[in-house]
mmCIF file of C-alpha atoms in Angstrom:
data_model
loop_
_atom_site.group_PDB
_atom_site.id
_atom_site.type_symbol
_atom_site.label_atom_id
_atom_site.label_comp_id
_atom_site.label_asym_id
_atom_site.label_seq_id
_atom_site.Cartn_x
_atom_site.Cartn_y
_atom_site.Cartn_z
ATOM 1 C CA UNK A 226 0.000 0.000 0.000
ATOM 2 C CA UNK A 227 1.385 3.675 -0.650
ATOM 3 C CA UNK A 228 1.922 5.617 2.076
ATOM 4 C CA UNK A 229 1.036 9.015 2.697
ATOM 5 C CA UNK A 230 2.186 12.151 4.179
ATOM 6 C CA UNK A 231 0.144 13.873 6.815
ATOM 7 C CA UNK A 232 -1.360 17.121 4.842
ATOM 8 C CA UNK A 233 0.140 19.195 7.438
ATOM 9 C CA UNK A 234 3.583 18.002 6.562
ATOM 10 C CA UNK A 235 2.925 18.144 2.669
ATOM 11 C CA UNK A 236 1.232 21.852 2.694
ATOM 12 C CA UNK A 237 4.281 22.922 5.274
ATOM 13 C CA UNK A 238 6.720 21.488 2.391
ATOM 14 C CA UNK A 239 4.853 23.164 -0.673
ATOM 15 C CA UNK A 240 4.461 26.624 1.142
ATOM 16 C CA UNK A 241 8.422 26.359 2.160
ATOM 17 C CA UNK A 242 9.054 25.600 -1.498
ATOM 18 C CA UNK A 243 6.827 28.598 -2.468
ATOM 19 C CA UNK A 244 4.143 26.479 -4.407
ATOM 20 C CA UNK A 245 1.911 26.810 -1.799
ATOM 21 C CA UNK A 246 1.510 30.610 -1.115
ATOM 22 C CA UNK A 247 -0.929 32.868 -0.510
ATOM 23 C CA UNK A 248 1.269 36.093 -1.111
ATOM 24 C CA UNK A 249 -0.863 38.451 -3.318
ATOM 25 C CA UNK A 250 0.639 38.890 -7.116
ATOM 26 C CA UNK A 251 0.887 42.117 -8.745
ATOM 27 C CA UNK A 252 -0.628 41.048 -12.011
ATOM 28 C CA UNK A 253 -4.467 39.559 -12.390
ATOM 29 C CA UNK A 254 -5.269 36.647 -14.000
ATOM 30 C CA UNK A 255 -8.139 34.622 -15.520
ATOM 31 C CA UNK A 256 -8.694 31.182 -15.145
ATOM 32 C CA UNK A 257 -10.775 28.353 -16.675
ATOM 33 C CA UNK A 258 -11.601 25.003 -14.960
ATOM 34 C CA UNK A 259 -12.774 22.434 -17.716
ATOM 35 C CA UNK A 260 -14.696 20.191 -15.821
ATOM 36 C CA UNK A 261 -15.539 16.844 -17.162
ATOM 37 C CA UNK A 262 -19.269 17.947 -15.900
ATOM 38 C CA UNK A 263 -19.913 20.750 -13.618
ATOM 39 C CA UNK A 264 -23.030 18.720 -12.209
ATOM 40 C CA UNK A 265 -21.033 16.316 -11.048
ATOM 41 C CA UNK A 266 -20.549 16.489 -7.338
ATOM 42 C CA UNK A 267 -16.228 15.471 -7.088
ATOM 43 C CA UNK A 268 -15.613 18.101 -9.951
ATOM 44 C CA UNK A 269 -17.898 20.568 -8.141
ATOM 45 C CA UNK A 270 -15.445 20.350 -5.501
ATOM 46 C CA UNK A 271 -12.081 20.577 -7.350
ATOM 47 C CA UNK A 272 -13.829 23.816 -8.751
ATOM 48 C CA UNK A 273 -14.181 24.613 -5.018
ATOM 49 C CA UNK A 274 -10.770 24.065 -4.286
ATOM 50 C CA UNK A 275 -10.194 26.482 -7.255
ATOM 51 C CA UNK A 276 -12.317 29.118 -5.943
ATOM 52 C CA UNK A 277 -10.922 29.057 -2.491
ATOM 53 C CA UNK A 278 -7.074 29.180 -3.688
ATOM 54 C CA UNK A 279 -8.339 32.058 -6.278
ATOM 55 C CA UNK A 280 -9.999 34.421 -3.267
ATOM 56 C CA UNK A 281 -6.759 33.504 -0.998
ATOM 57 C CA UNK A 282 -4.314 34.766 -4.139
ATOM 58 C CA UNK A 283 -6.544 37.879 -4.302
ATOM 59 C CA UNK A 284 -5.858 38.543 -7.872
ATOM 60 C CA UNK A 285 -7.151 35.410 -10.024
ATOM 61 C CA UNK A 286 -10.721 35.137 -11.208
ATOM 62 C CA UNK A 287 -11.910 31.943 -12.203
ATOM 63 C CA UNK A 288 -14.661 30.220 -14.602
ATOM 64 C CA UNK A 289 -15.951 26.771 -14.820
ATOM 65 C CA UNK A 290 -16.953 25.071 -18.171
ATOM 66 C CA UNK A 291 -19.085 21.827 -17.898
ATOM 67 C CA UNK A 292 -18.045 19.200 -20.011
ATOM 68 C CA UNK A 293 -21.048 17.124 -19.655
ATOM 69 C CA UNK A 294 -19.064 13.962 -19.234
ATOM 70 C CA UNK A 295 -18.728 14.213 -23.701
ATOM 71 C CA UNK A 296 -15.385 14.426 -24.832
ATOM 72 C CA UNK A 297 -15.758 15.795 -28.336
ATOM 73 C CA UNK A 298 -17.930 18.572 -26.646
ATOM 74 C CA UNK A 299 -15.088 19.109 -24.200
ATOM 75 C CA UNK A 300 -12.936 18.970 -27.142
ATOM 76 C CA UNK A 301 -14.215 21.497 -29.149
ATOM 77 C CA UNK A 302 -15.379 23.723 -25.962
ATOM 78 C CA UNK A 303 -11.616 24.517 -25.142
ATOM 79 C CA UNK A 304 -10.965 25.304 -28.844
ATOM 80 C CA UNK A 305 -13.673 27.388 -28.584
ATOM 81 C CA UNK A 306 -12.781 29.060 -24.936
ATOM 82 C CA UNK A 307 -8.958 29.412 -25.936
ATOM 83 C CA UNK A 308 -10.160 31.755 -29.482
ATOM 84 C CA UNK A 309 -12.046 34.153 -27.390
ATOM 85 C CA UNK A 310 -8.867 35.190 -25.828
ATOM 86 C CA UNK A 311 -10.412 35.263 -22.110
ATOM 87 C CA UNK A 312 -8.254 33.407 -20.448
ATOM 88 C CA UNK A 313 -4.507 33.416 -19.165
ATOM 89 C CA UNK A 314 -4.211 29.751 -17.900
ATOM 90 C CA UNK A 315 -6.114 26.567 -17.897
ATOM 91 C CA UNK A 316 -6.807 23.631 -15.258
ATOM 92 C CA UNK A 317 -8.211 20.589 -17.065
ATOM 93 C CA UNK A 318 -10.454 17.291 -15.691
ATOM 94 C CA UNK A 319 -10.442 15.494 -18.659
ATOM 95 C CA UNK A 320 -13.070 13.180 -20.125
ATOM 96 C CA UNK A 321 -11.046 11.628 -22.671
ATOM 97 C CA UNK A 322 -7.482 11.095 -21.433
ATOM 98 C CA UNK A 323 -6.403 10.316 -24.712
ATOM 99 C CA UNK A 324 -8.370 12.085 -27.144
ATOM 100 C CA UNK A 325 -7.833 15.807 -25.276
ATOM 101 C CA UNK A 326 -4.018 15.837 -26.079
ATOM 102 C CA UNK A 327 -4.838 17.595 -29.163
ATOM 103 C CA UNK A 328 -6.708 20.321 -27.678
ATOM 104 C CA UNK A 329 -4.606 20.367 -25.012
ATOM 105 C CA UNK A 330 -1.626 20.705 -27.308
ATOM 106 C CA UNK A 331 -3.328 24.001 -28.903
ATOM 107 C CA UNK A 332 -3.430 25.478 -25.600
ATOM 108 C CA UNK A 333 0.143 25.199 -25.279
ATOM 109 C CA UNK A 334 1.320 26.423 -28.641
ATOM 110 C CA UNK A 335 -1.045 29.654 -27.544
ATOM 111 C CA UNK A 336 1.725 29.923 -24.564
ATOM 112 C CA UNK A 337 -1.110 28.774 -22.079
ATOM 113 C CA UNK A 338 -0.191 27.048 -18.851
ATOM 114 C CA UNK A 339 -2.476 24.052 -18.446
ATOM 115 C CA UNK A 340 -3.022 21.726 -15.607
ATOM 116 C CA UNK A 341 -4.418 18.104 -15.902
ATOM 117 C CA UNK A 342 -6.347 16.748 -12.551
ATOM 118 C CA UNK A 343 -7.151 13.608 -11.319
ATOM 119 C CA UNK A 344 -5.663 11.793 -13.815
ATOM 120 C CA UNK A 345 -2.488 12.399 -16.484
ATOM 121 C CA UNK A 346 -3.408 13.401 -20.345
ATOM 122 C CA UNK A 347 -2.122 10.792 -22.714
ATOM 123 C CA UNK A 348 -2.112 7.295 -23.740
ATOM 124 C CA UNK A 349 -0.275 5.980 -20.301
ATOM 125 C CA UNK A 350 -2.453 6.316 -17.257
ATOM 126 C CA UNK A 351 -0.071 4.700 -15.233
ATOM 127 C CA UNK A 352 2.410 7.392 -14.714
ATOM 128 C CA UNK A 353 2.426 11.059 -13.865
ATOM 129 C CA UNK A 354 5.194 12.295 -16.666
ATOM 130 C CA UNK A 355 4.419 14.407 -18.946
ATOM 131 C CA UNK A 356 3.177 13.205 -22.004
ATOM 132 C CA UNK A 357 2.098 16.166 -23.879
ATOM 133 C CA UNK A 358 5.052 18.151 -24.789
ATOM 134 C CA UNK A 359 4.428 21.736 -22.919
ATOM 135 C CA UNK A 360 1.937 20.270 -20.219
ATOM 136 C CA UNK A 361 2.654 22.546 -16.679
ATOM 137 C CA UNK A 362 2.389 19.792 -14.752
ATOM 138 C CA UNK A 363 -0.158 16.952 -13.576
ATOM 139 C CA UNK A 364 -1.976 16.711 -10.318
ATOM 140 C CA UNK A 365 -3.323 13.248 -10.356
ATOM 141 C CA UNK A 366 -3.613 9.797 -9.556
ATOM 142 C CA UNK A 367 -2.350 6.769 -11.519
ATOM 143 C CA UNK A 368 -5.574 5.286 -11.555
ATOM 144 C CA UNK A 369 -4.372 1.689 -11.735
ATOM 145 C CA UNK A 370 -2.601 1.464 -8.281
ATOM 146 C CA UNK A 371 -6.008 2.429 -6.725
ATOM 147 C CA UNK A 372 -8.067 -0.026 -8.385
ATOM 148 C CA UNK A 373 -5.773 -2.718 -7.980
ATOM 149 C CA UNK A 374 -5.379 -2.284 -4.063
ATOM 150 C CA UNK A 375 -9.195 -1.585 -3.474
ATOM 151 C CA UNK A 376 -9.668 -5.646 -5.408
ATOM 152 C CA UNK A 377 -7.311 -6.624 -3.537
ATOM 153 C CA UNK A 378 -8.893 -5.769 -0.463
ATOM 154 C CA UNK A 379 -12.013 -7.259 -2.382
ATOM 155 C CA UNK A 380 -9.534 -10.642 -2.550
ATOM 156 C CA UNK A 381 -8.667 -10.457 1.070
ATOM 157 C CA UNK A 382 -12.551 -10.500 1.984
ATOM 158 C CA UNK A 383 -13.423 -13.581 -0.168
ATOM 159 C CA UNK A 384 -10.528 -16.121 1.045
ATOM 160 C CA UNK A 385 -12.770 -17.737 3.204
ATOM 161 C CA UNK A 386 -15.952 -18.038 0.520
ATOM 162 C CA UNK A 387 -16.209 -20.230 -2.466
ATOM 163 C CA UNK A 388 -17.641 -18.904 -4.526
ATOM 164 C CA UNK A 389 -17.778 -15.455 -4.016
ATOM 165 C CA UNK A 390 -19.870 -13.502 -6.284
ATOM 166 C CA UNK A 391 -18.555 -9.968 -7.309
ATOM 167 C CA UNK A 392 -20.385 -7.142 -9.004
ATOM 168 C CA UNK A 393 -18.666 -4.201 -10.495
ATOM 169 C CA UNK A 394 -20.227 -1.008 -11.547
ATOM 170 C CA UNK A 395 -17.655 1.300 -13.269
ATOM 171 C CA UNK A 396 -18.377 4.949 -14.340
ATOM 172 C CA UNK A 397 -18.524 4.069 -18.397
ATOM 173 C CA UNK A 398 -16.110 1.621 -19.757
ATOM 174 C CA UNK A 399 -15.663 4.130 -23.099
ATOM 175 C CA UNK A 400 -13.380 6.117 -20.365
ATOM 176 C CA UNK A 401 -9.850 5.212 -20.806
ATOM 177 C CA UNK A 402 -9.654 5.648 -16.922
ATOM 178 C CA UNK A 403 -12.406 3.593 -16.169
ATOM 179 C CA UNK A 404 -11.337 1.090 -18.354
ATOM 180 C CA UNK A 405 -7.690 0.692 -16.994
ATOM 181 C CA UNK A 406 -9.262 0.559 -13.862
ATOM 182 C CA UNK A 407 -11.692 -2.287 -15.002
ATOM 183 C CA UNK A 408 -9.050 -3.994 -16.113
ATOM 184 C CA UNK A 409 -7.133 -3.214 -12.911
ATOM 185 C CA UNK A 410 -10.056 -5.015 -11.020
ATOM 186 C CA UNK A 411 -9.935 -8.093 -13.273
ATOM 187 C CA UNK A 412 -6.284 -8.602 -13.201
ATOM 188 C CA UNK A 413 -6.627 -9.098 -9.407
ATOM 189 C CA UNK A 414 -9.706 -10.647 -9.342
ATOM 190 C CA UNK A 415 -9.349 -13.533 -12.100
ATOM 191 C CA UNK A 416 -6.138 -14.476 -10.089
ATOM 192 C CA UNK A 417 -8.215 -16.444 -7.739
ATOM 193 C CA UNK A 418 -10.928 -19.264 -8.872
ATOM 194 C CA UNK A 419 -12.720 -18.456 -5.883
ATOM 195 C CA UNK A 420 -14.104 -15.439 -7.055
ATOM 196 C CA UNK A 421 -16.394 -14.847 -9.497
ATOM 197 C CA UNK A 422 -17.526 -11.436 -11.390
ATOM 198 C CA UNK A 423 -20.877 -12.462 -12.176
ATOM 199 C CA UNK A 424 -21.739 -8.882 -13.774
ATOM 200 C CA UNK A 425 -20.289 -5.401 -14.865
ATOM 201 C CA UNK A 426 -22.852 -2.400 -14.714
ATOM 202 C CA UNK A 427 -21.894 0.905 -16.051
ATOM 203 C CA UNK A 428 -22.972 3.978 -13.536
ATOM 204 C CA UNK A 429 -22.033 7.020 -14.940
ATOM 205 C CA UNK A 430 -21.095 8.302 -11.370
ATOM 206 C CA UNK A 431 -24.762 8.884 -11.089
ATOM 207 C CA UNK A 432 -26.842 7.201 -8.114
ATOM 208 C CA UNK A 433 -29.797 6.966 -10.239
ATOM 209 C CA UNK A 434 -28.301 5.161 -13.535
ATOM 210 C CA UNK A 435 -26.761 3.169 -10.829
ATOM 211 C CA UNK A 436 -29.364 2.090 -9.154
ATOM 212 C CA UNK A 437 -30.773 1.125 -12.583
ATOM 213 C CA UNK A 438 -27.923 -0.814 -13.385
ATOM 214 C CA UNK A 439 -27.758 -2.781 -9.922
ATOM 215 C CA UNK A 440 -31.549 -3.391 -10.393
ATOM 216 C CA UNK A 441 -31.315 -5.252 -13.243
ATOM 217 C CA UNK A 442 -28.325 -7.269 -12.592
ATOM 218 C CA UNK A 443 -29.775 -8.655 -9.307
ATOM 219 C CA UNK A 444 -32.439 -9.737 -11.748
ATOM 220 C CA UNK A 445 -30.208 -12.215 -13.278
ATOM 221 C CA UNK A 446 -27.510 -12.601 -10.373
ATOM 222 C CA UNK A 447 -29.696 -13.556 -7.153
ATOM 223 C CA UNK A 448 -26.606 -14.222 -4.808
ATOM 224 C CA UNK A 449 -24.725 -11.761 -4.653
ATOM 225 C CA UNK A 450 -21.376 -11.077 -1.913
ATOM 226 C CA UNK A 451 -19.244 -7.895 -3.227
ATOM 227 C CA UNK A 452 -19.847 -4.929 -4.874
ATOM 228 C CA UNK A 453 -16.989 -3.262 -5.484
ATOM 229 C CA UNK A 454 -16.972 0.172 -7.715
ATOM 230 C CA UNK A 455 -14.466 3.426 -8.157
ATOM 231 C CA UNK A 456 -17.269 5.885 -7.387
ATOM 232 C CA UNK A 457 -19.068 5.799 -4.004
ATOM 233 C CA UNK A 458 -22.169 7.797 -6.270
ATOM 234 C CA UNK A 459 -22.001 4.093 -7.806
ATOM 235 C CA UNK A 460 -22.916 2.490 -4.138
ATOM 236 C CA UNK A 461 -25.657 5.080 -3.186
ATOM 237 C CA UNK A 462 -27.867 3.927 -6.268
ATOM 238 C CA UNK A 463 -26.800 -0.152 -5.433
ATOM 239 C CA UNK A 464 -27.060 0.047 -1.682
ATOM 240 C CA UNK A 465 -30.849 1.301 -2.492
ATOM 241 C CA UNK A 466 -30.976 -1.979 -4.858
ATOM 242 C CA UNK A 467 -29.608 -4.475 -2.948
ATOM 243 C CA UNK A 468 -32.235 -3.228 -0.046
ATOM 244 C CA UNK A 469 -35.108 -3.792 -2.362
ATOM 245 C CA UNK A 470 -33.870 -7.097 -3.222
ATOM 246 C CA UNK A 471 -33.972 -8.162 0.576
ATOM 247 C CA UNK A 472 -30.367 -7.878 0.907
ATOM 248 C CA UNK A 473 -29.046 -6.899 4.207
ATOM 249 C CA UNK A 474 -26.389 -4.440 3.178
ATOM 250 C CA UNK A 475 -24.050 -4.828 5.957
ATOM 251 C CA UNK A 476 -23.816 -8.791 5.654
ATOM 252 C CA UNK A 477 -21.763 -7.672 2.293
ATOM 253 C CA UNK A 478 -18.437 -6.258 1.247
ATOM 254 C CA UNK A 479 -19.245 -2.926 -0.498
ATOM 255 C CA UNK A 480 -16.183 -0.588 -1.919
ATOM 256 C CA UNK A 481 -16.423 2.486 -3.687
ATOM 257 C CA UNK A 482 -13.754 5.168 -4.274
ATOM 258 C CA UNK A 483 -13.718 9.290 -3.734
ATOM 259 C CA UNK A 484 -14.074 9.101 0.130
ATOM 260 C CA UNK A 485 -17.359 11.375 -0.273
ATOM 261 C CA UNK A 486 -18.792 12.460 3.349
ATOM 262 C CA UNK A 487 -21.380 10.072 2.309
ATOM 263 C CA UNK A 488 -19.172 6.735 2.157
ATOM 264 C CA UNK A 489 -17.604 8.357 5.280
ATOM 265 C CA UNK A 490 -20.350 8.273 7.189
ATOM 266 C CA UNK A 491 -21.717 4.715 5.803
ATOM 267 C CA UNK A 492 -18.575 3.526 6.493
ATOM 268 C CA UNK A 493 -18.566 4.429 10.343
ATOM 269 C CA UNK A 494 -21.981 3.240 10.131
ATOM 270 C CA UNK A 495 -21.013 -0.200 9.006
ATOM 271 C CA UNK A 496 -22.880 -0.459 6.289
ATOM 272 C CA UNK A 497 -20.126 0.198 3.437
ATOM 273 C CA UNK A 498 -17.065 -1.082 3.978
ATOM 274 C CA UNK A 499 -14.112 0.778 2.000
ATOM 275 C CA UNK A 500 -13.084 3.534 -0.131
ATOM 276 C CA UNK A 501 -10.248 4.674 -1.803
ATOM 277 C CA UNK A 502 -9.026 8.221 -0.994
ATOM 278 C CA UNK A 503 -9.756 11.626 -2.971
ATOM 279 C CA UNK A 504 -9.536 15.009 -1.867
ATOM 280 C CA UNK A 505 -11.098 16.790 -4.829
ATOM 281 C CA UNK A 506 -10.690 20.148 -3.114
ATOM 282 C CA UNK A 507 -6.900 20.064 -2.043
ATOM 283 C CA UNK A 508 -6.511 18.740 -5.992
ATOM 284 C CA UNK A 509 -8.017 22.108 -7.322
ATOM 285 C CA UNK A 510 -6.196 24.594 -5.211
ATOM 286 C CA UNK A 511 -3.106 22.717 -5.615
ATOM 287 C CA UNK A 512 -3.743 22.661 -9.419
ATOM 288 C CA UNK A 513 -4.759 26.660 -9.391
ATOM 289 C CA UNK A 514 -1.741 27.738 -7.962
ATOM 290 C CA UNK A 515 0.796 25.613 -10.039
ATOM 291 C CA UNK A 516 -0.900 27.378 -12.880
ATOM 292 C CA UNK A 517 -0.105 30.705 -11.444
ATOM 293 C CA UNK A 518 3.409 30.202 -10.384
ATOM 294 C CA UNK A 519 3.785 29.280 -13.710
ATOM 295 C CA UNK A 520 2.252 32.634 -15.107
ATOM 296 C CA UNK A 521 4.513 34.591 -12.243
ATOM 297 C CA UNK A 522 7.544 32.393 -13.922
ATOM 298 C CA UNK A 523 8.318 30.692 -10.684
ATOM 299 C CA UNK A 524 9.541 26.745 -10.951
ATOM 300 C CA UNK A 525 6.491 24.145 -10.381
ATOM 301 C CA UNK A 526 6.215 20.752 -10.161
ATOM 302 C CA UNK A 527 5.937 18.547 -13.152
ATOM 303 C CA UNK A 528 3.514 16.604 -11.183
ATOM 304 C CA UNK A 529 1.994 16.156 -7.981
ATOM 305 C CA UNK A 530 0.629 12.110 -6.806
ATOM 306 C CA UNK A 531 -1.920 12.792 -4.938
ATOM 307 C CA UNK A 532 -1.831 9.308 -3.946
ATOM 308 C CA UNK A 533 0.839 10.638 -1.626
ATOM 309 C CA UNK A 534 -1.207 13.380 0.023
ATOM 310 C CA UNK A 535 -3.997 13.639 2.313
ATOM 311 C CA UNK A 536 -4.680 12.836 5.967
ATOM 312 C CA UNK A 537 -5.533 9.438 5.316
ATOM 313 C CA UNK A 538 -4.452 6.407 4.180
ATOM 314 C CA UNK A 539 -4.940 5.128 0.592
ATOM 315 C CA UNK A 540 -8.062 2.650 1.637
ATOM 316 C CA UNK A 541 -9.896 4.180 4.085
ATOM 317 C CA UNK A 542 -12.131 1.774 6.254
ATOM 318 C CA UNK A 543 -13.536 1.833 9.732
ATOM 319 C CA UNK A 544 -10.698 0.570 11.561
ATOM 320 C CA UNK A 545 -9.178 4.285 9.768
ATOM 321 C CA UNK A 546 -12.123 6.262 10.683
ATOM 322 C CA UNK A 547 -12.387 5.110 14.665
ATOM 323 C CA UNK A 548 -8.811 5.882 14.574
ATOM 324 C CA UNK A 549 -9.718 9.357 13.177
ATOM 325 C CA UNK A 550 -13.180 10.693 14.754
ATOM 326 C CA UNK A 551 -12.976 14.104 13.317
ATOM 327 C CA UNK A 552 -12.159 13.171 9.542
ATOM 328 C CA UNK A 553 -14.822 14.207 6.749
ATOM 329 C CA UNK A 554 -14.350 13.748 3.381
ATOM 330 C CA UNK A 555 -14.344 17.217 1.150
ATOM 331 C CA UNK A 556 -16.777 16.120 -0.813
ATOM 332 C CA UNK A 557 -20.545 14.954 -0.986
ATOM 333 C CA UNK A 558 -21.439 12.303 -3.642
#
């Protein structure tokens, strides 16, 4: 498991280093957060994160642009954004990790500091170096090492139980994220002829299309022992499912990822039982003011794991939480 530094220690680093301060700048600046959809509640909060780093500089304004989880009309929205001349820098959520590069790309040749979040833009999600020639810098998660320790959690669970019967709901396979960390999941998973992944639903990191999708596997999967997901908007819709169906919801193994206050709190209530750690908000200011150093020609980082910061470990569970009463999430769902 990868450790983590205690925020404290990390924000006491990046302020000695001067990536972290809130000095006032002489020079204003516009920004632009391309969200992958601004109605979606973890890029909500990066834009938060954004907002609150913007008032503490004192001299940035900032916009949000919503995506709406499409990648051609993210695609052709910064195109369109970067002709009007508006903006002086650029913090990006991408919903096409591989297809944005271009548009990315003309952002750079326009002398535009950009910023990727949550995860890196290019064809290899499993490292933070640059792959787009002229990319600031990349604060993000290699989405693989998450998946990949949350199944085998998921593997840990099932030793004792043959055969245990695993459902995954993923945000939308078409995401090369979501489908490295599908893949992640089944590369642990398949290891061991105990367990068996009786059905994949697609979510769409919405509750309801989730709750769809759990509804109608039950229908052809009565036994079910895991449900294991990388959004914890993914559990909210199946918890309701699996209720309906007569489940008793804390008699399974349920994992989701973003440590939303809502996992948090149905993980201290027992009902859910992992998920892997985000901090959405800490990713957006961090990401904001990288872009501005960079404007202020300071040094910045070329990228920033944030599986290495936060004041949590990477899995958080209950054993985490009663260890850490006061912990919420920075996020809803």
């Amino acid at each position: 498991m990868i450790s983590r530094f205690k925020m404290t220690v990390f924000a006491a680093g990046l302020a000695a280093a001067g990536l972290y301060s809130g000095a006032g700048q002489a020079e204003d600046f516009n920004i632009a957060f391309f969200a992958a959809s601004s109605q979606n509640g973890f890029n909500q909060a990066i834009y938060e994160g954004i907002e609150e780093k913007a008032k503490q500089l004192g001299n940035v304004t900032t916009e949000i642009y919503d995506g709406q989880f499409n990648a051609s009309h993210q695609y052709s929205q910064i195109e369109d954004v970067l002709a009007s001349g508006k903006f002086d820098g650029f913090v990006v959520m991408a919903n096409d990790t591989v297809g944005i590069a271009g548009a990315v790309e003309q952002l750079v040749a326009a002398g535009k500091p950009v910023v990727s979040t949550l995860f890196p833009i290019g064809p290899d999600l499993t490292t933070l170096d640059p792959q787009v020639d002229g990319l600031t810098s990349t604060v993000a998660s290699p989405p693989a090492d998450g998946a990949k320790a949350q199944a085998q959690a998921v593997v840990d669970y099932c030793k004792d139980r043959d055969p245990c019967n695993v459902v995954i709901i993923i945000g939308q396979l078409i995401f090369p994220f979501d489908n490295l960390r599908y893949e992640a999941f089944r590369e642990v998973l398949d290891a061991h002829d105990n367990i068996k992944v009786v059905a994949t639903g697609e979510g769409s990191y919405s509750p309801d299309v989730s709750l769809t999708a759990m509804t109608d596997i039950l229908q052809s999967n009565p036994e079910v022992h895991v449900v294991l997901s990388n959004a914890d908007q993914h559990l909210v819709g199946a918890e309701i499912a699996l209720e309906a169906a007569g489940y008793k919801v804390p008699d399974l193994y349920l994992s989701g990822g973003g440590a939303a206050n809502i996992a948090i709190t149905a993980i201290r209530e027992g009902r859910w039982d992992a998920t892997l750690a985000y901090f959405p908000k800490t990713m957006g200011s961090m990401a904001l003011d990288i872009v501005v150093k960079k404007l202020n020609g300071e040094d910045v980082p070329a990228s920033v794991n944030m599986d290495e910061v936060g004041p949590m470990p990477f899995i958080i569970t209950k054993k985490e939480l009663d260890a850490s009463p006061d912990f919420v999430g920075e996020w809803e769902q």
